[in-house]
PDB file of C-alpha atoms in Angstrom:
ATOM      1  CA  MET A 964     -56.104-116.033 126.972  1.00  0.00           C
ATOM      2  CA  ARG A 965     -54.939-112.758 128.464  1.00  0.00           C
ATOM      3  CA  GLY A 966     -51.190-112.564 128.835  1.00  0.00           C
ATOM      4  CA  ILE A 967     -50.512-115.859 127.018  1.00  0.00           C
ATOM      5  CA  ALA A 968     -49.218-116.141 123.468  1.00  0.00           C
ATOM      6  CA  ILE A 969     -49.418-119.525 121.756  1.00  0.00           C
ATOM      7  CA  THR A 970     -47.759-120.143 118.416  1.00  0.00           C
ATOM      8  CA  MET A 971     -48.511-123.330 116.534  1.00  0.00           C
ATOM      9  CA  ALA A 972     -45.950-123.835 113.777  1.00  0.00           C
ATOM     10  CA  ILE A 973     -46.471-125.664 110.501  1.00  0.00           C
ATOM     11  CA  ALA A 974     -44.714-128.661 112.024  1.00  0.00           C
ATOM     12  CA  MET A 975     -47.939-129.499 113.921  1.00  0.00           C
ATOM     13  CA  THR A 976     -48.901-132.424 111.735  1.00  0.00           C
ATOM     14  CA  SER A 977     -52.315-132.830 113.354  1.00  0.00           C
ATOM     15  CA  ILE A 978     -53.444-129.696 111.555  1.00  0.00           C
ATOM     16  CA  LEU A 979     -50.985-128.786 108.858  1.00  0.00           C
ATOM     17  CA  GLY A 980     -49.028-131.954 108.198  1.00  0.00           C
ATOM     18  CA  ALA A 981     -51.040-133.044 105.202  1.00  0.00           C
ATOM     19  CA  GLN A 982     -50.974-130.571 102.350  1.00  0.00           C
ATOM     20  CA  SER A 983     -54.415-131.658 101.224  1.00  0.00           C
ATOM     21  CA  GLN A 984     -56.057-130.622 104.477  1.00  0.00           C
ATOM     22  CA  THR A 985     -57.966-127.373 104.949  1.00  0.00           C
ATOM     23  CA  VAL A 986     -57.660-125.047 107.946  1.00  0.00           C
ATOM     24  CA  VAL A 987     -61.014-123.524 108.915  1.00  0.00           C
ATOM     25  CA  ILE A 988     -61.253-120.528 111.268  1.00  0.00           C
ATOM     26  CA  TYR A 989     -64.606-120.064 112.980  1.00  0.00           C
ATOM     27  CA  PRO A 990     -65.021-116.486 114.236  1.00  0.00           C
ATOM     28  CA  LYS A 991     -67.572-115.636 116.928  1.00  0.00           C
ATOM     29  CA  SER A 992     -69.579-113.827 114.274  1.00  0.00           C
ATOM     30  CA  GLY A 993     -69.580-113.999 110.490  1.00  0.00           C
ATOM     31  CA  GLU A 994     -68.795-116.764 108.059  1.00  0.00           C
ATOM     32  CA  PRO A 995     -65.979-119.304 108.584  1.00  0.00           C
ATOM     33  CA  ILE A 996     -62.719-118.565 106.788  1.00  0.00           C
ATOM     34  CA  LYS A 997     -61.005-121.438 104.947  1.00  0.00           C
ATOM     35  CA  TYR A 998     -57.346-121.842 103.951  1.00  0.00           C
ATOM     36  CA  ARG A 999     -55.495-124.656 102.233  1.00  0.00           C
ATOM     37  CA  ALA A1000     -52.925-126.059 104.645  1.00  0.00           C
ATOM     38  CA  SER A1001     -50.229-125.477 102.057  1.00  0.00           C
ATOM     39  CA  GLU A1002     -51.016-121.746 102.190  1.00  0.00           C
ATOM     40  CA  VAL A1003     -50.692-121.466 105.994  1.00  0.00           C
ATOM     41  CA  ASP A1004     -47.325-120.640 107.530  1.00  0.00           C
ATOM     42  CA  HIS A1005     -48.392-120.854 111.189  1.00  0.00           C
ATOM     43  CA  ILE A1006     -51.314-120.218 113.491  1.00  0.00           C
ATOM     44  CA  GLU A1007     -50.891-117.684 116.286  1.00  0.00           C
ATOM     45  CA  ILE A1008     -53.236-116.824 119.150  1.00  0.00           C
ATOM     46  CA  LEU A1009     -52.221-113.408 120.467  1.00  0.00           C
ATOM     47  CA  PRO A1010     -52.758-112.112 124.008  1.00  0.00           C
ATOM     48  CA  ALA A1011     -55.798-109.965 124.575  1.00  0.00           C
ATOM     49  CA  THR A1012     -55.325-106.203 124.873  1.00  0.00           C
ATOM     50  CA  ASP A1013     -57.430-103.560 126.554  1.00  0.00           C
ATOM     51  CA  GLU A1014     -58.689-102.549 123.112  1.00  0.00           C
ATOM     52  CA  ASP A1015     -60.068-106.066 122.570  1.00  0.00           C
ATOM     53  CA  ASP A1016     -62.350-105.624 125.591  1.00  0.00           C
ATOM     54  CA  THR A1017     -63.896-102.320 124.529  1.00  0.00           C
ATOM     55  CA  ASN A1018     -66.850-101.529 122.333  1.00  0.00           C
ATOM     56  CA  GLN A1019     -67.243 -98.881 119.701  1.00  0.00           C
ATOM     57  CA  VAL A1020     -69.405 -96.097 121.123  1.00  0.00           C
ATOM     58  CA  GLU A1021     -72.490 -94.619 119.507  1.00  0.00           C
ATOM     59  CA  VAL A1022     -73.396 -91.106 120.721  1.00  0.00           C
ATOM     60  CA  THR A1023     -76.784 -89.566 119.948  1.00  0.00           C
ATOM     61  CA  GLU A1024     -78.432 -86.371 121.119  1.00  0.00           C
ATOM     62  CA  HIS A1025     -81.559 -86.927 123.179  1.00  0.00           C
ATOM     63  CA  TYR A1026     -83.848 -84.336 124.752  1.00  0.00           C
ATOM     64  CA  CYS A1027     -85.775 -85.076 127.944  1.00  0.00           C
ATOM     65  CA  GLN A1028     -88.966 -83.252 128.836  1.00  0.00           C
ATOM     66  CA  LYS A1029     -89.553 -81.439 132.141  1.00  0.00           C
ATOM     67  CA  GLY A1030     -92.952 -79.819 131.990  1.00  0.00           C
ATOM     68  CA  GLU A1031     -92.696 -77.307 129.171  1.00  0.00           C
ATOM     69  CA  SER A1032     -88.914 -77.275 129.275  1.00  0.00           C
ATOM     70  CA  GLN A1033     -86.513 -79.428 127.304  1.00  0.00           C
ATOM     71  CA  ILE A1034     -83.328 -80.839 128.796  1.00  0.00           C
ATOM     72  CA  TYR A1035     -80.479 -81.407 126.357  1.00  0.00           C
ATOM     73  CA  GLY A1036     -78.321 -84.478 126.671  1.00  0.00           C
ATOM     74  CA  LYS A1037     -76.253 -87.107 124.904  1.00  0.00           C
ATOM     75  CA  LEU A1038     -76.841 -90.849 125.042  1.00  0.00           C
ATOM     76  CA  TYR A1039     -73.740 -93.059 124.907  1.00  0.00           C
ATOM     77  CA  ARG A1040     -74.171 -96.730 123.989  1.00  0.00           C
ATOM     78  CA  PRO A1041     -72.000 -99.595 122.787  1.00  0.00           C
ATOM     79  CA  GLU A1042     -72.492 -99.668 119.039  1.00  0.00           C
ATOM     80  CA  GLY A1043     -74.641-102.470 117.662  1.00  0.00           C
ATOM     81  CA  VAL A1044     -76.026-103.612 121.034  1.00  0.00           C
ATOM     82  CA  ALA A1045     -79.823-103.724 121.009  1.00  0.00           C
ATOM     83  CA  ALA A1046     -80.383-105.031 124.547  1.00  0.00           C
ATOM     84  CA  ALA A1047     -81.616-102.825 127.380  1.00  0.00           C
ATOM     85  CA  LEU A1048     -78.533-101.951 129.432  1.00  0.00           C
ATOM     86  CA  PRO A1049     -77.777-100.763 132.964  1.00  0.00           C
ATOM     87  CA  THR A1050     -77.605 -96.988 132.663  1.00  0.00           C
ATOM     88  CA  VAL A1051     -75.589 -94.270 134.383  1.00  0.00           C
ATOM     89  CA  VAL A1052     -76.924 -90.707 134.383  1.00  0.00           C
ATOM     90  CA  CYS A1053     -74.046 -88.216 134.546  1.00  0.00           C
ATOM     91  CA  ALA A1054     -74.691 -84.927 136.371  1.00  0.00           C
ATOM     92  CA  HIS A1055     -72.075 -82.225 135.774  1.00  0.00           C
ATOM     93  CA  SER A1056     -70.497 -79.652 138.088  1.00  0.00           C
ATOM     94  CA  ALA A1057     -71.537 -76.006 138.463  1.00  0.00           C
ATOM     95  CA  SER A1058     -70.776 -73.707 135.508  1.00  0.00           C
ATOM     96  CA  LEU A1059     -70.091 -76.684 133.190  1.00  0.00           C
ATOM     97  CA  THR A1060     -72.152 -78.733 130.728  1.00  0.00           C
ATOM     98  CA  ALA A1061     -72.689 -82.367 129.772  1.00  0.00           C
ATOM     99  CA  ASP A1062     -69.448 -82.193 127.783  1.00  0.00           C
ATOM    100  CA  ALA A1063     -67.507 -82.231 131.070  1.00  0.00           C
ATOM    101  CA  MET A1064     -68.707 -85.823 131.596  1.00  0.00           C
ATOM    102  CA  ASN A1065     -67.676 -87.025 128.137  1.00  0.00           C
ATOM    103  CA  ALA A1066     -64.698 -89.125 129.279  1.00  0.00           C
ATOM    104  CA  TYR A1067     -66.726 -91.003 131.873  1.00  0.00           C
ATOM    105  CA  ALA A1068     -69.776 -91.562 129.662  1.00  0.00           C
ATOM    106  CA  ASN A1069     -67.517 -92.838 126.875  1.00  0.00           C
ATOM    107  CA  ALA A1070     -65.668 -95.193 129.212  1.00  0.00           C
ATOM    108  CA  LEU A1071     -68.928 -96.618 130.522  1.00  0.00           C
ATOM    109  CA  ALA A1072     -70.246 -97.209 126.995  1.00  0.00           C
ATOM    110  CA  GLU A1073     -66.963 -98.810 125.937  1.00  0.00           C
ATOM    111  CA  ALA A1074     -67.352-101.188 128.877  1.00  0.00           C
ATOM    112  CA  GLY A1075     -70.834-102.176 127.695  1.00  0.00           C
ATOM    113  CA  TYR A1076     -73.086 -99.832 129.682  1.00  0.00           C
ATOM    114  CA  CYS A1077     -75.424 -97.047 128.624  1.00  0.00           C
ATOM    115  CA  ALA A1078     -74.651 -93.534 129.859  1.00  0.00           C
ATOM    116  CA  TYR A1079     -76.482 -90.244 129.548  1.00  0.00           C
ATOM    117  CA  ALA A1080     -74.898 -86.843 130.190  1.00  0.00           C
ATOM    118  CA  PHE A1081     -77.123 -83.760 130.240  1.00  0.00           C
ATOM    119  CA  ASP A1082     -77.043 -79.993 130.736  1.00  0.00           C
ATOM    120  CA  PHE A1083     -78.779 -78.763 133.873  1.00  0.00           C
ATOM    121  CA  CYS A1084     -81.353 -76.073 133.098  1.00  0.00           C
ATOM    122  CA  GLY A1085     -79.534 -72.817 133.832  1.00  0.00           C
ATOM    123  CA  GLY A1086     -76.512 -74.821 134.966  1.00  0.00           C
ATOM    124  CA  SER A1087     -74.249 -72.447 133.047  1.00  0.00           C
ATOM    125  CA  GLU A1088     -74.383 -69.736 130.408  1.00  0.00           C
ATOM    126  CA  ASP A1089     -73.462 -72.454 127.892  1.00  0.00           C
ATOM    127  CA  SER A1090     -76.322 -74.789 128.805  1.00  0.00           C
ATOM    128  CA  ARG A1091     -78.254 -76.142 125.845  1.00  0.00           C
ATOM    129  CA  SER A1092     -81.259 -76.921 128.044  1.00  0.00           C
ATOM    130  CA  ASP A1093     -84.100 -74.464 128.581  1.00  0.00           C
ATOM    131  CA  GLY A1094     -83.906 -72.104 131.531  1.00  0.00           C
ATOM    132  CA  SER A1095     -81.678 -69.336 132.818  1.00  0.00           C
ATOM    133  CA  VAL A1096     -78.840 -69.169 135.336  1.00  0.00           C
ATOM    134  CA  GLU A1097     -80.931 -66.789 137.453  1.00  0.00           C
ATOM    135  CA  ASP A1098     -83.573 -69.485 137.959  1.00  0.00           C
ATOM    136  CA  MET A1099     -81.189 -72.321 138.828  1.00  0.00           C
ATOM    137  CA  THR A1100     -81.291 -73.678 142.372  1.00  0.00           C
ATOM    138  CA  ILE A1101     -80.389 -77.001 143.938  1.00  0.00           C
ATOM    139  CA  SER A1102     -84.106 -77.853 143.962  1.00  0.00           C
ATOM    140  CA  SER A1103     -84.457 -77.019 140.266  1.00  0.00           C
ATOM    141  CA  GLU A1104     -81.502 -79.249 139.469  1.00  0.00           C
ATOM    142  CA  GLU A1105     -83.041 -82.066 141.513  1.00  0.00           C
ATOM    143  CA  ALA A1106     -86.173 -81.660 139.385  1.00  0.00           C
ATOM    144  CA  ASP A1107     -84.026 -81.797 136.237  1.00  0.00           C
ATOM    145  CA  LEU A1108     -82.369 -85.028 137.350  1.00  0.00           C
ATOM    146  CA  LYS A1109     -85.666 -86.666 138.273  1.00  0.00           C
ATOM    147  CA  ALA A1110     -87.153 -85.696 134.891  1.00  0.00           C
ATOM    148  CA  VAL A1111     -84.122 -87.180 133.110  1.00  0.00           C
ATOM    149  CA  ILE A1112     -84.389 -90.451 135.038  1.00  0.00           C
ATOM    150  CA  ALA A1113     -88.121 -90.750 134.303  1.00  0.00           C
ATOM    151  CA  ASP A1114     -87.565 -90.041 130.600  1.00  0.00           C
ATOM    152  CA  LEU A1115     -84.719 -92.524 130.202  1.00  0.00           C
ATOM    153  CA  GLN A1116     -86.685 -95.277 131.918  1.00  0.00           C
ATOM    154  CA  GLN A1117     -89.074 -95.184 128.961  1.00  0.00           C
ATOM    155  CA  LEU A1118     -86.357 -95.910 126.387  1.00  0.00           C
ATOM    156  CA  GLU A1119     -86.047 -99.441 125.030  1.00  0.00           C
ATOM    157  CA  CYS A1120     -82.249 -99.280 125.214  1.00  0.00           C
ATOM    158  CA  VAL A1121     -82.312 -98.556 128.961  1.00  0.00           C
ATOM    159  CA  ASP A1122     -82.813-101.146 131.687  1.00  0.00           C
ATOM    160  CA  ALA A1123     -85.219 -99.189 133.872  1.00  0.00           C
ATOM    161  CA  THR A1124     -84.486-101.477 136.813  1.00  0.00           C
ATOM    162  CA  GLN A1125     -80.753-100.720 136.722  1.00  0.00           C
ATOM    163  CA  MET A1126     -80.370 -96.956 137.012  1.00  0.00           C
ATOM    164  CA  PHE A1127     -77.301 -95.301 138.549  1.00  0.00           C
ATOM    165  CA  VAL A1128     -76.249 -91.652 138.915  1.00  0.00           C
ATOM    166  CA  LEU A1129     -72.721 -90.261 138.670  1.00  0.00           C
ATOM    167  CA  GLY A1130     -72.507 -86.676 139.881  1.00  0.00           C
ATOM    168  CA  SER A1131     -69.549 -84.321 140.198  1.00  0.00           C
ATOM    169  CA  SER A1132     -69.242 -81.430 142.663  1.00  0.00           C
ATOM    170  CA  GLN A1133     -72.579 -79.587 142.706  1.00  0.00           C
ATOM    171  CA  GLY A1134     -73.965 -82.348 140.498  1.00  0.00           C
ATOM    172  CA  GLY A1135     -72.815 -84.764 143.183  1.00  0.00           C
ATOM    173  CA  LEU A1136     -74.756 -82.884 145.844  1.00  0.00           C
ATOM    174  CA  VAL A1137     -77.819 -82.890 143.595  1.00  0.00           C
ATOM    175  CA  ALA A1138     -77.399 -86.616 142.922  1.00  0.00           C
ATOM    176  CA  ALA A1139     -77.096 -87.402 146.630  1.00  0.00           C
ATOM    177  CA  LEU A1140     -80.216 -85.431 147.536  1.00  0.00           C
ATOM    178  CA  THR A1141     -82.175 -86.893 144.619  1.00  0.00           C
ATOM    179  CA  ALA A1142     -81.296 -90.468 145.566  1.00  0.00           C
ATOM    180  CA  GLU A1143     -83.081 -89.983 148.895  1.00  0.00           C
ATOM    181  CA  ASP A1144     -86.358 -90.213 146.930  1.00  0.00           C
ATOM    182  CA  GLN A1145     -86.865 -93.955 147.267  1.00  0.00           C
ATOM    183  CA  SER A1146     -89.582 -93.983 144.604  1.00  0.00           C
ATOM    184  CA  LEU A1147     -86.813 -93.553 142.012  1.00  0.00           C
ATOM    185  CA  ASP A1148     -85.341 -96.922 143.043  1.00  0.00           C
ATOM    186  CA  LEU A1149     -81.814 -95.969 142.011  1.00  0.00           C
ATOM    187  CA  LYS A1150     -79.367 -98.849 142.250  1.00  0.00           C
ATOM    188  CA  GLY A1151     -76.323 -96.838 143.180  1.00  0.00           C
ATOM    189  CA  LEU A1152     -74.451 -93.535 143.357  1.00  0.00           C
ATOM    190  CA  ILE A1153     -70.996 -92.494 142.216  1.00  0.00           C
ATOM    191  CA  LEU A1154     -69.992 -89.103 143.599  1.00  0.00           C
ATOM    192  CA  PHE A1155     -66.945 -87.127 142.487  1.00  0.00           C
ATOM    193  CA  TYR A1156     -65.868 -84.568 145.149  1.00  0.00           C
ATOM    194  CA  PRO A1157     -69.531 -83.812 146.011  1.00  0.00           C
ATOM    195  CA  ALA A1158     -70.106 -80.187 147.013  1.00  0.00           C
ATOM    196  CA  PHE A1159     -71.526 -80.910 150.455  1.00  0.00           C
ATOM    197  CA  ASN A1160     -69.810 -77.717 151.602  1.00  0.00           C
ATOM    198  CA  ILE A1161     -72.032 -75.264 149.696  1.00  0.00           C
ATOM    199  CA  PRO A1162     -73.931 -74.129 152.845  1.00  0.00           C
ATOM    200  CA  ASP A1163     -70.607 -73.509 154.589  1.00  0.00           C
ATOM    201  CA  LEU A1164     -69.312 -71.555 151.584  1.00  0.00           C
ATOM    202  CA  ILE A1165     -72.433 -69.397 151.585  1.00  0.00           C
ATOM    203  CA  ALA A1166     -72.026 -68.677 155.291  1.00  0.00           C
ATOM    204  CA  MET A1167     -68.372 -67.787 154.786  1.00  0.00           C
ATOM    205  CA  MET A1168     -68.899 -65.631 151.720  1.00  0.00           C
ATOM    206  CA  ASP A1169     -71.847 -63.786 153.263  1.00  0.00           C
ATOM    207  CA  GLN A1170     -69.122 -61.961 155.141  1.00  0.00           C
ATOM    208  CA  PHE A1171     -67.296 -60.998 151.923  1.00  0.00           C
ATOM    209  CA  GLY A1172     -69.930 -59.826 149.480  1.00  0.00           C
ATOM    210  CA  GLY A1173     -72.035 -62.935 149.183  1.00  0.00           C
ATOM    211  CA  PHE A1174     -71.948 -66.214 147.273  1.00  0.00           C
ATOM    212  CA  GLY A1175     -73.512 -64.779 144.135  1.00  0.00           C
ATOM    213  CA  GLY A1176     -72.192 -62.439 141.471  1.00  0.00           C
ATOM    214  CA  GLY A1177     -70.589 -59.063 142.015  1.00  0.00           C
ATOM    215  CA  PHE A1178     -67.191 -58.052 143.323  1.00  0.00           C
ATOM    216  CA  GLY A1179     -66.064 -60.516 145.958  1.00  0.00           C
ATOM    217  CA  GLY A1180     -68.888 -62.928 145.221  1.00  0.00           C
ATOM    218  CA  PHE A1181     -67.834 -66.573 145.401  1.00  0.00           C
ATOM    219  CA  GLY A1182     -69.789 -67.364 142.242  1.00  0.00           C
ATOM    220  CA  ASP A1183     -67.384 -65.225 140.220  1.00  0.00           C
ATOM    221  CA  MET A1184     -64.675 -67.762 140.931  1.00  0.00           C
ATOM    222  CA  PHE A1185     -66.557 -70.198 138.710  1.00  0.00           C
ATOM    223  CA  GLY A1186     -67.299 -67.708 135.961  1.00  0.00           C
ATOM    224  CA  GLY A1187     -70.837 -66.902 137.038  1.00  0.00           C
ATOM    225  CA  GLY A1188     -72.839 -65.771 140.051  1.00  0.00           C
ATOM    226  CA  TYR A1189     -75.536 -67.567 141.988  1.00  0.00           C
ATOM    227  CA  SER A1190     -79.007 -66.158 142.438  1.00  0.00           C
ATOM    228  CA  GLU A1191     -80.405 -64.997 145.743  1.00  0.00           C
ATOM    229  CA  ALA A1192     -82.920 -67.853 145.474  1.00  0.00           C
ATOM    230  CA  PHE A1193     -80.030 -70.329 145.241  1.00  0.00           C
ATOM    231  CA  CYS A1194     -78.311 -68.839 148.272  1.00  0.00           C
ATOM    232  CA  ASP A1195     -81.501 -68.511 150.321  1.00  0.00           C
ATOM    233  CA  GLU A1196     -82.380 -72.150 149.739  1.00  0.00           C
ATOM    234  CA  MET A1197     -78.971 -73.472 150.794  1.00  0.00           C
ATOM    235  CA  ARG A1198     -78.189 -71.009 153.554  1.00  0.00           C
ATOM    236  CA  ASP A1199     -78.257 -72.937 156.871  1.00  0.00           C
ATOM    237  CA  PHE A1200     -79.127 -76.142 154.974  1.00  0.00           C
ATOM    238  CA  ASP A1201     -77.891 -79.255 156.803  1.00  0.00           C
ATOM    239  CA  VAL A1202     -76.650 -81.550 154.031  1.00  0.00           C
ATOM    240  CA  TYR A1203     -75.899 -84.517 156.267  1.00  0.00           C
ATOM    241  CA  ALA A1204     -79.355 -84.416 157.839  1.00  0.00           C
ATOM    242  CA  ASN A1205     -80.818 -84.719 154.346  1.00  0.00           C
ATOM    243  CA  ILE A1206     -78.765 -87.666 153.074  1.00  0.00           C
ATOM    244  CA  GLY A1207     -78.059 -91.125 154.443  1.00  0.00           C
ATOM    245  CA  THR A1208     -81.316 -93.024 153.987  1.00  0.00           C
ATOM    246  CA  PHE A1209     -80.112 -94.232 150.578  1.00  0.00           C
ATOM    247  CA  SER A1210     -78.994 -97.779 151.363  1.00  0.00           C
ATOM    248  CA  ARG A1211     -77.645 -98.888 147.983  1.00  0.00           C
ATOM    249  CA  PRO A1212     -73.881 -98.832 147.276  1.00  0.00           C
ATOM    250  CA  VAL A1213     -72.329 -95.355 147.220  1.00  0.00           C
ATOM    251  CA  LYS A1214     -68.845 -94.801 145.805  1.00  0.00           C
ATOM    252  CA  ILE A1215     -67.240 -91.437 146.585  1.00  0.00           C
ATOM    253  CA  ILE A1216     -64.051 -90.404 144.771  1.00  0.00           C
ATOM    254  CA  HIS A1217     -62.235 -87.295 146.002  1.00  0.00           C
ATOM    255  CA  GLY A1218     -58.885 -85.618 145.403  1.00  0.00           C
ATOM    256  CA  SER A1219     -56.512 -85.235 148.322  1.00  0.00           C
ATOM    257  CA  ASN A1220     -55.568 -81.707 147.166  1.00  0.00           C
ATOM    258  CA  ASP A1221     -59.081 -80.386 146.535  1.00  0.00           C
ATOM    259  CA  ILE A1222     -59.064 -76.680 147.393  1.00  0.00           C
ATOM    260  CA  ILE A1223     -62.784 -76.142 146.681  1.00  0.00           C
ATOM    261  CA  VAL A1224     -64.306 -79.069 148.616  1.00  0.00           C
ATOM    262  CA  ASN A1225     -62.030 -80.432 151.306  1.00  0.00           C
ATOM    263  CA  VAL A1226     -61.908 -84.229 151.381  1.00  0.00           C
ATOM    264  CA  SER A1227     -63.188 -84.129 154.971  1.00  0.00           C
ATOM    265  CA  TYR A1228     -66.700 -83.472 153.607  1.00  0.00           C
ATOM    266  CA  SER A1229     -66.626 -86.817 151.810  1.00  0.00           C
ATOM    267  CA  GLU A1230     -65.145 -88.539 154.842  1.00  0.00           C
ATOM    268  CA  GLN A1231     -68.110 -87.290 156.849  1.00  0.00           C
ATOM    269  CA  ALA A1232     -70.520 -88.519 154.159  1.00  0.00           C
ATOM    270  CA  VAL A1233     -69.102 -92.037 154.298  1.00  0.00           C
ATOM    271  CA  ALA A1234     -69.959 -92.114 157.996  1.00  0.00           C
ATOM    272  CA  VAL A1235     -73.549 -91.064 157.240  1.00  0.00           C
ATOM    273  CA  TYR A1236     -74.319 -93.576 154.497  1.00  0.00           C
ATOM    274  CA  PRO A1237     -74.910 -97.206 155.524  1.00  0.00           C
ATOM    275  CA  ASN A1238     -73.151 -98.589 152.436  1.00  0.00           C
ATOM    276  CA  ALA A1239     -70.488 -96.168 151.187  1.00  0.00           C
ATOM    277  CA  THR A1240     -66.783 -96.285 150.399  1.00  0.00           C
ATOM    278  CA  LEU A1241     -64.337 -93.465 149.716  1.00  0.00           C
ATOM    279  CA  ASP A1242     -61.399 -93.562 147.299  1.00  0.00           C
ATOM    280  CA  ILE A1243     -58.950 -90.685 147.724  1.00  0.00           C
ATOM    281  CA  ILE A1244     -56.957 -89.791 144.611  1.00  0.00           C
ATOM    282  CA  GLN A1245     -53.592 -88.604 145.833  1.00  0.00           C
ATOM    283  CA  GLY A1246     -52.556 -85.261 144.373  1.00  0.00           C
ATOM    284  CA  ALA A1247     -55.845 -84.573 142.589  1.00  0.00           C
ATOM    285  CA  ASN A1248     -57.552 -81.216 142.914  1.00  0.00           C
ATOM    286  CA  HIS A1249     -61.198 -80.294 142.293  1.00  0.00           C
ATOM    287  CA  GLY A1250     -61.638 -82.093 138.969  1.00  0.00           C
ATOM    288  CA  PHE A1251     -60.009 -85.189 137.519  1.00  0.00           C
ATOM    289  CA  ASN A1252     -59.448 -84.033 133.936  1.00  0.00           C
ATOM    290  CA  ALA A1253     -59.225 -80.779 131.982  1.00  0.00           C
ATOM    291  CA  ASP A1254     -62.924 -80.783 131.022  1.00  0.00           C
ATOM    292  CA  ASN A1255     -63.998 -81.321 134.618  1.00  0.00           C
ATOM    293  CA  LEU A1256     -61.873 -78.749 136.404  1.00  0.00           C
ATOM    294  CA  GLY A1257     -64.221 -75.825 136.714  1.00  0.00           C
ATOM    295  CA  GLY A1258     -62.886 -72.421 137.703  1.00  0.00           C
ATOM    296  CA  PHE A1259     -60.057 -73.270 140.101  1.00  0.00           C
ATOM    297  CA  GLY A1260     -59.462 -76.954 139.444  1.00  0.00           C
ATOM    298  CA  GLY A1261     -55.939 -76.449 138.130  1.00  0.00           C
ATOM    299  CA  MET A1262     -54.738 -74.480 141.124  1.00  0.00           C
ATOM    300  CA  GLY A1263     -52.742 -75.836 144.016  1.00  0.00           C
ATOM    301  CA  GLY A1264     -49.997 -77.438 141.972  1.00  0.00           C
ATOM    302  CA  ALA A1265     -51.991 -80.563 141.160  1.00  0.00           C
ATOM    303  CA  SER A1266     -51.986 -82.284 137.791  1.00  0.00           C
ATOM    304  CA  ALA A1267     -55.213 -82.042 135.815  1.00  0.00           C
ATOM    305  CA  ASP A1268     -55.415 -85.633 134.552  1.00  0.00           C
ATOM    306  CA  TYR A1269     -56.295 -88.454 136.921  1.00  0.00           C
ATOM    307  CA  ASP A1270     -58.691 -90.402 134.719  1.00  0.00           C
ATOM    308  CA  SER A1271     -56.270 -93.322 134.508  1.00  0.00           C
ATOM    309  CA  GLU A1272     -56.937 -93.813 138.233  1.00  0.00           C
ATOM    310  CA  VAL A1273     -60.563 -92.685 138.396  1.00  0.00           C
ATOM    311  CA  ILE A1274     -62.116 -94.544 135.462  1.00  0.00           C
ATOM    312  CA  PRO A1275     -60.992 -98.022 136.627  1.00  0.00           C
ATOM    313  CA  ILE A1276     -62.616 -97.322 140.015  1.00  0.00           C
ATOM    314  CA  VAL A1277     -65.867 -96.377 138.286  1.00  0.00           C
ATOM    315  CA  LEU A1278     -65.819 -99.451 136.056  1.00  0.00           C
ATOM    316  CA  GLU A1279     -65.016-101.777 138.946  1.00  0.00           C
ATOM    317  CA  TYR A1280     -67.938-100.321 140.885  1.00  0.00           C
ATOM    318  CA  MET A1281     -70.252-100.915 137.930  1.00  0.00           C
ATOM    319  CA  SER A1282     -69.021-104.443 137.240  1.00  0.00           C
ATOM    320  CA  THR A1283     -69.633-105.300 140.907  1.00  0.00           C
ATOM    321  CA  ASN A1284     -73.086-103.736 141.178  1.00  0.00           C
ATOM    322  CA  ALA A1285     -74.404-104.192 137.636  1.00  0.00           C
ATOM    323  CA  PRO A1286     -72.519-107.099 136.024  1.00  0.00           C
ATOM    324  CA  LEU A1287     -73.150-107.454 132.325  1.00  0.00           C
TER     325      LEU A1287
END
């Protein structure tokens, strides 16, 4: 009874008029609670609150296997729910870790879904997965994501037929490219400011010392350089020619003030996908909360906290495409 408060006073003789009667409350779970009518002042049914609709979240560490390498991650689930649940794999931005996706994984679990956030191998100096930054490429991160999906599909708590990916920035690019593999049978994509501009950045920064480490290297902006293998793979890569066959629902969320990936890249992506929508968060920069900002996310005069706008969009997308 959201938004409605009903108070039944002791004057309601049908329940409380006779002092010898007993009031019995039957909760949805647990034993009934009994009161003598003479002990009851009134009965009140309060309006529901947002807290009433959320679950307690259970977070456990879980390692996925990729060949001889281990991928570190955290599994978020509504506490006490044994059923296999639709699952969202969260792929973080460059130079960050799974912790950057904590707010979104928690919100999904509170809403009744399963979420898994992991560290890309060599995704940052702080990665808890095997591998080094020097060996990280877009292809290696695609392999990480595919290994994570395959591992999670074996877990009893995961509905293997209802797998989604949420990727931010470089993780969004990786998610988009990975979803083109139709054998994975992903049910949907959520992309935060996907870094579809990486080839353009490499071309631009080749004129100013390169995209990798070293003075003037673009990678230094994020706290770490990119390997020559990374740059060679993405140099002259046509992102839009390599996405767009994924026909399931795609939700792209992008800040209007993003100074790292201009919103025009996401606008172009929406035109490529057959089933995509774009939500523009007015005023947001490259990152929607403090954990997700990356190197320059707080620049440009934009606030660092837009989760109150972003999370409802994510949950609405999930409730539409994977109703519980």
